[in-house]
Coordinates of C-alpha atoms in Angstrom, one line a residue:
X12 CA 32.6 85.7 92.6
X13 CA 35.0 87.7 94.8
X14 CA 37.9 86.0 93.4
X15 CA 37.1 87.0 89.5
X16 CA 36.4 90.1 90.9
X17 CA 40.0 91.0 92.2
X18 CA 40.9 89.6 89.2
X19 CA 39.0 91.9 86.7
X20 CA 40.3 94.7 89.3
X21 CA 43.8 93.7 88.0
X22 CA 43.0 93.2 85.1
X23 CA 41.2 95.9 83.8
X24 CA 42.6 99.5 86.0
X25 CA 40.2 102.3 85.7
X26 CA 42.8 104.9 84.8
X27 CA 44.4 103.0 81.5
X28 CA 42.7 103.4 78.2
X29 CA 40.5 100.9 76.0
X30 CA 43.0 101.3 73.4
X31 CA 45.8 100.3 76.4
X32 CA 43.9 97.4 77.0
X33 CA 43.2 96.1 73.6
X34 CA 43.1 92.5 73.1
X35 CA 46.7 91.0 73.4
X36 CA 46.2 88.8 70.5
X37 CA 46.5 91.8 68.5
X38 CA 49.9 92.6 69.1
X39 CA 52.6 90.4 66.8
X40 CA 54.7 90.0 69.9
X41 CA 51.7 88.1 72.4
X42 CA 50.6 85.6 69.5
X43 CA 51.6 81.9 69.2
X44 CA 54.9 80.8 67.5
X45 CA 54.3 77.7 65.3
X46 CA 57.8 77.6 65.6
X47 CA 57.8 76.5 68.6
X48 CA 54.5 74.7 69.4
X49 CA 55.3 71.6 71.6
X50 CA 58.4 73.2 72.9
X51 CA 57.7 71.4 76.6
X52 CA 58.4 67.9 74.6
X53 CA 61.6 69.2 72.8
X54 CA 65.5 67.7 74.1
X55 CA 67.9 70.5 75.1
X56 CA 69.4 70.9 71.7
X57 CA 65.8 71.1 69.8
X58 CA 65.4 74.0 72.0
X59 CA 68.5 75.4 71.9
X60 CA 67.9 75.3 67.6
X61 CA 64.5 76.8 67.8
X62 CA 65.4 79.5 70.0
X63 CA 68.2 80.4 67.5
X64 CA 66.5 80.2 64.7
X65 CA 64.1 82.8 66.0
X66 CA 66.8 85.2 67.0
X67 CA 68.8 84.9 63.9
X68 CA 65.2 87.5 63.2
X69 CA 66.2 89.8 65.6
X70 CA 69.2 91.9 63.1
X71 CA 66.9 91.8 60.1
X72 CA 64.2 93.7 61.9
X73 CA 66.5 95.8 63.3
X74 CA 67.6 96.7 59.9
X75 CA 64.3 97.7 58.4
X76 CA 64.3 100.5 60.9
X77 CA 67.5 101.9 60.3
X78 CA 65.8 105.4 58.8
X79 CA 64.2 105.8 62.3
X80 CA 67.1 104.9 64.2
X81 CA 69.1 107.1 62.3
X82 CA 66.7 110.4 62.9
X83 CA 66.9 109.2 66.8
X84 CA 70.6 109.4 66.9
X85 CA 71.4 113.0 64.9
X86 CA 68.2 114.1 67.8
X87 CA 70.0 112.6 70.8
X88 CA 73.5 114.6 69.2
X89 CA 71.9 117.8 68.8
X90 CA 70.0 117.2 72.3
X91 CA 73.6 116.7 74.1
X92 CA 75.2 119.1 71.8
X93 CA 72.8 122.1 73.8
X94 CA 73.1 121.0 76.9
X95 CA 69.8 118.9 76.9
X96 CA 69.5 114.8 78.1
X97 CA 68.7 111.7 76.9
X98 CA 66.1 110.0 79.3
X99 CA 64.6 106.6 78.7
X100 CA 61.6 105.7 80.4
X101 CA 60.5 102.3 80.6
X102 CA 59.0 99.0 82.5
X103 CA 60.2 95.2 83.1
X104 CA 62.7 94.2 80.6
X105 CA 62.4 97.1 78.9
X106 CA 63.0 99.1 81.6
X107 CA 65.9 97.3 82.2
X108 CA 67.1 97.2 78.7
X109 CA 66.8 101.2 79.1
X110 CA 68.6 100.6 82.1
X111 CA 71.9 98.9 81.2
X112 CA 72.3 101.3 78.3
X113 CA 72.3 104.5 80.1
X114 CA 74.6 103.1 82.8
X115 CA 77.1 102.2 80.2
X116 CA 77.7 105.5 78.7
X117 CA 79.9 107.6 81.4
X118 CA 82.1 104.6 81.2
X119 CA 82.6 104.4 77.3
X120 CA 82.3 107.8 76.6
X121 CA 83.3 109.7 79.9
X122 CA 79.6 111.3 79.6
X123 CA 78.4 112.8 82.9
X124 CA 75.5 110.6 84.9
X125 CA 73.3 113.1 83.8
X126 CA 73.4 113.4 80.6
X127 CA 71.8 109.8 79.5
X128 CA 69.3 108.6 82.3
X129 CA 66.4 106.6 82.7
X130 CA 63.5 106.0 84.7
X131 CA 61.8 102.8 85.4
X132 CA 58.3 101.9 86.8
X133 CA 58.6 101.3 89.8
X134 CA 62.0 102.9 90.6
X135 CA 65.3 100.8 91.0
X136 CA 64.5 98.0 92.9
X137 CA 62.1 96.7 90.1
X138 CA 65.7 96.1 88.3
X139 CA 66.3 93.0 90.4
X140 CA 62.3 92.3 91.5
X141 CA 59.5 92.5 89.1
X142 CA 57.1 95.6 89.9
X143 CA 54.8 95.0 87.0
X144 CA 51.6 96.7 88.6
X145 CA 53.3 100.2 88.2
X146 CA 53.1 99.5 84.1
X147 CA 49.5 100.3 84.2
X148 CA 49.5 104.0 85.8
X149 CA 49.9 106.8 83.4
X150 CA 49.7 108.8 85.7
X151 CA 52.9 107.5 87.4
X152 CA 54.8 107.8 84.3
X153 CA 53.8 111.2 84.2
X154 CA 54.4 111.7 88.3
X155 CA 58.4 110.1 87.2
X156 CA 59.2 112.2 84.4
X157 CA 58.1 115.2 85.9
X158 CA 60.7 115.2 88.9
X159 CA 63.4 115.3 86.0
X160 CA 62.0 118.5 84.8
X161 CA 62.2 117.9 80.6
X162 CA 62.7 120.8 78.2
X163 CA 62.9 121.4 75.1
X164 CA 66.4 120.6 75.3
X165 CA 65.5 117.0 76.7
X166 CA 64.6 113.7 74.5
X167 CA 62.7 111.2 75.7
X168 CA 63.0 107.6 74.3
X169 CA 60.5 105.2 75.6
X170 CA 60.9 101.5 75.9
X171 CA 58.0 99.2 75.2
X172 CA 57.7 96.2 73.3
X173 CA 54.0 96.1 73.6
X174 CA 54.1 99.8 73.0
X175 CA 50.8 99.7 75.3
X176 CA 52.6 100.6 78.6
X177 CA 50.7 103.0 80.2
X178 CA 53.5 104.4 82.6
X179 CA 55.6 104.8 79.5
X180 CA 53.2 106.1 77.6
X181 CA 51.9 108.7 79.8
X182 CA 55.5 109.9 80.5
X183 CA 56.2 110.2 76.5
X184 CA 52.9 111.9 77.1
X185 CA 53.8 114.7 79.5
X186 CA 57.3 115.2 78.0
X187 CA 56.5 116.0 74.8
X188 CA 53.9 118.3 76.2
X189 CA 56.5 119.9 77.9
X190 CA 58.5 120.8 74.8
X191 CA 60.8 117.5 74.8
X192 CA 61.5 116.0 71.5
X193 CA 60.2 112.3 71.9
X194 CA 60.9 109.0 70.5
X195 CA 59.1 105.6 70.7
X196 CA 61.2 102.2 70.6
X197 CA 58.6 98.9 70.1
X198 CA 57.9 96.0 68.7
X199 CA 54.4 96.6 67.1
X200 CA 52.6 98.5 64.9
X201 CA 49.8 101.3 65.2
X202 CA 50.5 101.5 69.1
X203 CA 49.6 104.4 71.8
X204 CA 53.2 105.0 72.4
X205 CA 53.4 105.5 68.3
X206 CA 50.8 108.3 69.3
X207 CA 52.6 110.1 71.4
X208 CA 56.0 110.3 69.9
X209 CA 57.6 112.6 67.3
X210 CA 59.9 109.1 66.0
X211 CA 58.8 105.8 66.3
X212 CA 61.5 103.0 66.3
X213 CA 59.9 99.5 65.2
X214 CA 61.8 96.2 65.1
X215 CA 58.9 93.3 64.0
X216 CA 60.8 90.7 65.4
X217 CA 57.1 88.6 65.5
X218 CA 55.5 86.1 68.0
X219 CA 58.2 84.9 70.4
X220 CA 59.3 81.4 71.4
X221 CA 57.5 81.6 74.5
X222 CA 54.2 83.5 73.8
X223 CA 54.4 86.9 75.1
X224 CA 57.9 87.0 76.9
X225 CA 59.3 90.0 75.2
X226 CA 62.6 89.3 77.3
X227 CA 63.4 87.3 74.2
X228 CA 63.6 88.6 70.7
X229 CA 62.3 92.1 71.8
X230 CA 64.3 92.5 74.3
X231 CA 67.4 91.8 72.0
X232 CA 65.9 94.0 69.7
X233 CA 65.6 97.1 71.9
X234 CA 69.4 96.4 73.0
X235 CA 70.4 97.0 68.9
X236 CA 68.6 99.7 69.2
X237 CA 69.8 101.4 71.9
X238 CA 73.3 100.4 71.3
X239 CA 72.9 101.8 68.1
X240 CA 71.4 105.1 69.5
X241 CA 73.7 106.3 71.7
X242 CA 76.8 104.9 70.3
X243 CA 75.7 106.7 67.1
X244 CA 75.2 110.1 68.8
X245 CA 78.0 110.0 70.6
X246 CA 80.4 109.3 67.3
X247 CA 78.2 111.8 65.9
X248 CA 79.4 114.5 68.5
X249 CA 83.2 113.2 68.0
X250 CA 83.6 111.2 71.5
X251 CA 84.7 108.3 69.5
X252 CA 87.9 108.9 66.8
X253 CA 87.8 106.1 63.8
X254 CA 86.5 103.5 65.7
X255 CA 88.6 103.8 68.9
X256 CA 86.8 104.3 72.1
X257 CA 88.8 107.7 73.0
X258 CA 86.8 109.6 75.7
X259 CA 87.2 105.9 77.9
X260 CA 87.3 107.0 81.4
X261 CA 90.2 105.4 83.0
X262 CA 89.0 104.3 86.0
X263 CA 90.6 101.2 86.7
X264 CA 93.3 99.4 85.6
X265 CA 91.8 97.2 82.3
X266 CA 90.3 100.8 81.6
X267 CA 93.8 102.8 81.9
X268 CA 95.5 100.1 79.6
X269 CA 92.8 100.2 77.4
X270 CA 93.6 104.1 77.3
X271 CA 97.1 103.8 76.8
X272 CA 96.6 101.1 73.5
X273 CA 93.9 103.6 72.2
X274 CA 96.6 106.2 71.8
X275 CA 99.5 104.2 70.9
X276 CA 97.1 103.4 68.0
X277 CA 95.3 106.7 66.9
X278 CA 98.9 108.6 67.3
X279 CA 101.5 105.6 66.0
X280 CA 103.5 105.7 68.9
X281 CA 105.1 103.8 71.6
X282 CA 104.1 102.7 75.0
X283 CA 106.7 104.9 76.9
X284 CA 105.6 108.1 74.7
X285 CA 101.8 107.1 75.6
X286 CA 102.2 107.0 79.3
X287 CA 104.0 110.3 79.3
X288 CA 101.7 111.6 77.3
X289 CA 98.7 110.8 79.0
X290 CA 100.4 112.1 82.4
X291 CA 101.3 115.5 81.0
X292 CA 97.6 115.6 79.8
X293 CA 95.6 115.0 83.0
X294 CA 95.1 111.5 82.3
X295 CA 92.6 112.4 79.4
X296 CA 92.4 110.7 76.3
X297 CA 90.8 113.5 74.2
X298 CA 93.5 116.0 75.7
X299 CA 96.4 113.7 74.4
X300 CA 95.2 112.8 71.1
X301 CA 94.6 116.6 70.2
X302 CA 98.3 117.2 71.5
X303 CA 99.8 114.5 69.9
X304 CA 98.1 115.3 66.4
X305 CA 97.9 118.6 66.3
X306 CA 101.4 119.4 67.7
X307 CA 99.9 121.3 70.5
X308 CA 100.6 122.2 74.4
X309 CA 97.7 120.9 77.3
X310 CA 96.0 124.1 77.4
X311 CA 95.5 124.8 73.2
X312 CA 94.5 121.1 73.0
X313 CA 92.0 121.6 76.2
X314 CA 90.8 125.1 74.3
X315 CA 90.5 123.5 71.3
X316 CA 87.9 120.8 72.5
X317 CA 86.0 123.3 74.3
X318 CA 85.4 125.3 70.9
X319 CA 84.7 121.9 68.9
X320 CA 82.4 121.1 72.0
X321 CA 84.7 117.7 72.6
X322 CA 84.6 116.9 69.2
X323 CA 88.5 115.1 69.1
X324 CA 88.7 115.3 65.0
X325 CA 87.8 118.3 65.0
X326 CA 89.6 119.6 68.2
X327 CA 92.4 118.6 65.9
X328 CA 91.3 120.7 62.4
X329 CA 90.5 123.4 65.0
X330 CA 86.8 123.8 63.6
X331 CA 83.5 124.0 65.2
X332 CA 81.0 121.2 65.1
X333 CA 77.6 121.4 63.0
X334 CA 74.9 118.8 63.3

């Protein structure tokens, strides 16, 4: 008796909602796969098929929520555009997914830390251990997103396959109540997180191989999606010119020659001219395409992105941007 006890304890938190802890077999993503029924008695390369054939699901859910995705990135634009943040908040893979996204930007796009961040239950160590029993506090959601202070100049994404989480879903929650523009990135249908969220992002990817372990098809999924989200709003605000990566932060030396080949590229021009280039403009990118293009000295091409907001193309028409 004590031990089903403790585990109805765990099972069943006071503070999270009956609608939080509606029957799993509800949600698409915690049902069986006939797919993959007797996958224990399957060789190496029967799994390896099944599991593929599965994902090969993953871009054509991801494409039926292209409209969403698309409202999500002009937000996220016009969010960094005023000064605001992007801040993900999420749990487990999720989280992590969340995670890996935010940590890639300053690196791609020479955005500062704070400008795409995310908070995870159970803070960063649960990125290498699992801290699972901080997904079912709300109120710890709401404790996390409060020490970042959101405005109404903020977004807030959260991450949820399920789209149950409590912790993500009470930090949506208190966000949005706060005047942040909010945004909801699962896997399911009619979900709390839906609730609380101005967008909702869903990717029906279905049951997975493995019953439950959204670190499969979800999890790939929510990467699109993020990838898709950031790397939209930050062409949108003109950190990326054609497709070239030109706000790279040259940092170490695959970076640096990856800086040098982006403007030998964008500008036609040899590796000698690119080097001096990007020496006479304070090793920036952005500074030494303007210069190159528009014919300009350091300081017009610096006061010409400071006008367009960073915007390269139009550093170089010399216009302002509007999202």
């Amino acid at each position: 008796m004590a031990t089903l006890t403790m585990i109805e304890q765990v099972s069943t938190p006071k503070h999270v909602s009956n609608r939080g802890l509606s029957d799993l077999q509800e949600l698409t993503t915690e049902t069986a796969n006939a797919a993959s029924e007797g996958l224990d008695t399957k060789s190496a390369i029967e799994i390896a098929r099944i599991i593929s054939h599965e994902d090969a699901k993953v871009a054509a859910a991801v494409k039926k929520a292209l409209p969403e995705i698309a409202i999500v990135i002009d937000t996220v634009a016009r969010s960094l555009r005023d000064g605001g943040r992007l801040i993900y908040v999420g749990a487990g893979s999720s989280g992590r997914i969340a995670s890996l996204d935010a940590s890639e930007c300053p690196p791609t796009f020479s955005t500062a830390p704070a400008q795409v961040q995310y908070i995870m239950a159970g803070g960063p160590k649960a990125l290498a251990s699992a801290s699972d029993v901080n997904e079912d506090s709300p109120e710890l959601g709401q404790r996390d997103i409060a020490r970042r202070r959101p405005t109404r100049k903020d977004i807030v994404i959260g991450v949820s396959a399920s789209g149950r989480t409590p912790y993500v879903v009470g930090a949506v929650e208190y966000a949005r109540a706060r005047g942040a523009k909010t945004a909801a990135v699962t896997c399911n249908l009619n979900t709390p997180l839906a609730d609380v969220s101005d967008t909702t992002i869903i990717a029906e990817v279905g049951p997975e191989v493995i019953s439950g372990s959204t670190r499969m098809k979800s999890a790939s999924a929510q990467k699109m999606i993020l990838n898709m989200i950031t790397t939209g709003a930050m062409t949108r605000l003109g950190y990326v010119y054609d497709n070239l990566m030109v706000n790279v932060h040259m940092k170490n030396a695959k970076l640096v020659e990856r800086g040098i080949r982006v403007l030998m590229k964008v500008c036609d021009i040899d590796r000698d001219t690119a080097i001096r280039t990007i020496k006479s403009a304070g090793k920036s990118i952005p500074i030494a395409v303007v210069m190159l293009k528009a014919n300009v000295d350091k300081m017009e091409a610096v006061r010409r992105l400071a006008k367009s907001d960073g915007n390269v193309r139009l550093a170089i028409d010399d216009s302002r941007l509007e999202l």
